[in-house]
Amino acid sequence: MLSDVVMPQMTGWKLAECIAARHSHARTILMSGYNEEASNLRAKHDNLVFITKPFNRQALAQAFEQAQQL
């Protein structure tokens, strides 16, 4: 799953938790423009990949490769 961290009605992490509850094999990539958000998420959750916006195609491809290894 690829999602932004900040969304109008639900955070990206909450969405990832909901999906993981139904599909335990789901992999998560979260993105945000806030570097401090990345640090907080990495410290709490080692089972996701975080990418900071803005990013290019190569960085996104690397994030997908990392997620496949989780």
Coordinates of C-alpha atoms in Angstrom, one line a residue:
M1 CA 0.0 0.0 0.0
L2 CA 1.2 3.5 -0.8
S3 CA -0.4 6.3 1.1
D4 CA 0.3 9.8 2.3
V5 CA 0.6 10.2 6.1
V6 CA -1.6 13.2 6.3
M7 CA -5.1 12.8 4.8
P8 CA -8.4 14.5 5.6
Q9 CA -10.3 11.8 7.5
M10 CA -7.7 9.2 8.4
T11 CA -3.9 9.1 8.8
G12 CA -1.9 7.0 6.5
W13 CA -0.7 4.9 9.4
K14 CA -4.3 4.3 10.6
L15 CA -5.1 3.1 7.1
A16 CA -2.1 0.8 7.1
E17 CA -3.2 -0.7 10.4
C18 CA -6.7 -1.3 9.0
I19 CA -5.4 -3.0 5.9
A20 CA -2.9 -5.1 7.9
A21 CA -5.7 -6.3 10.1
R22 CA -7.4 -7.8 7.1
H23 CA -4.3 -8.7 5.0
S24 CA -1.3 -9.5 7.2
H25 CA 1.0 -9.8 4.3
A26 CA 0.3 -6.3 3.0
R27 CA 3.4 -4.1 2.8
T28 CA 3.2 -0.3 3.5
I29 CA 5.0 2.7 2.0
L30 CA 4.1 6.0 3.7
M31 CA 5.0 9.4 2.3
S32 CA 5.1 12.8 3.8
G33 CA 6.7 16.2 3.3
Y34 CA 7.5 16.4 7.0
N35 CA 10.9 14.9 7.9
E36 CA 10.1 14.8 11.6
E37 CA 7.1 12.6 10.8
A38 CA 9.5 10.2 9.1
S39 CA 11.7 10.0 12.2
N40 CA 8.7 9.4 14.5
L41 CA 7.3 6.6 12.3
R42 CA 10.7 4.9 11.8
A43 CA 11.3 4.9 15.5
K44 CA 7.9 3.3 16.2
H45 CA 7.4 1.0 13.3
D46 CA 10.1 -1.0 11.6
N47 CA 7.7 -2.8 9.3
L48 CA 7.1 0.0 6.9
V49 CA 9.0 2.0 4.3
F50 CA 8.9 5.8 4.5
I51 CA 9.6 8.2 1.6
T52 CA 9.9 11.9 2.0
K53 CA 8.3 14.2 -0.6
P54 CA 9.2 15.5 -3.0
F55 CA 10.6 12.3 -4.6
N56 CA 11.5 11.1 -8.0
R57 CA 10.7 7.9 -9.9
Q58 CA 14.0 6.3 -8.8
A59 CA 13.4 7.0 -5.1
L60 CA 9.8 5.6 -5.4
A61 CA 11.1 2.5 -7.2
Q62 CA 13.6 2.0 -4.3
A63 CA 10.9 2.3 -1.8
F64 CA 8.9 -0.4 -3.5
E65 CA 12.0 -2.7 -3.6
Q66 CA 12.5 -2.1 0.1
A67 CA 8.8 -2.9 0.8
Q68 CA 9.2 -6.2 -1.0
Q69 CA 11.9 -7.2 1.4
L70 CA 9.8 -6.6 4.5

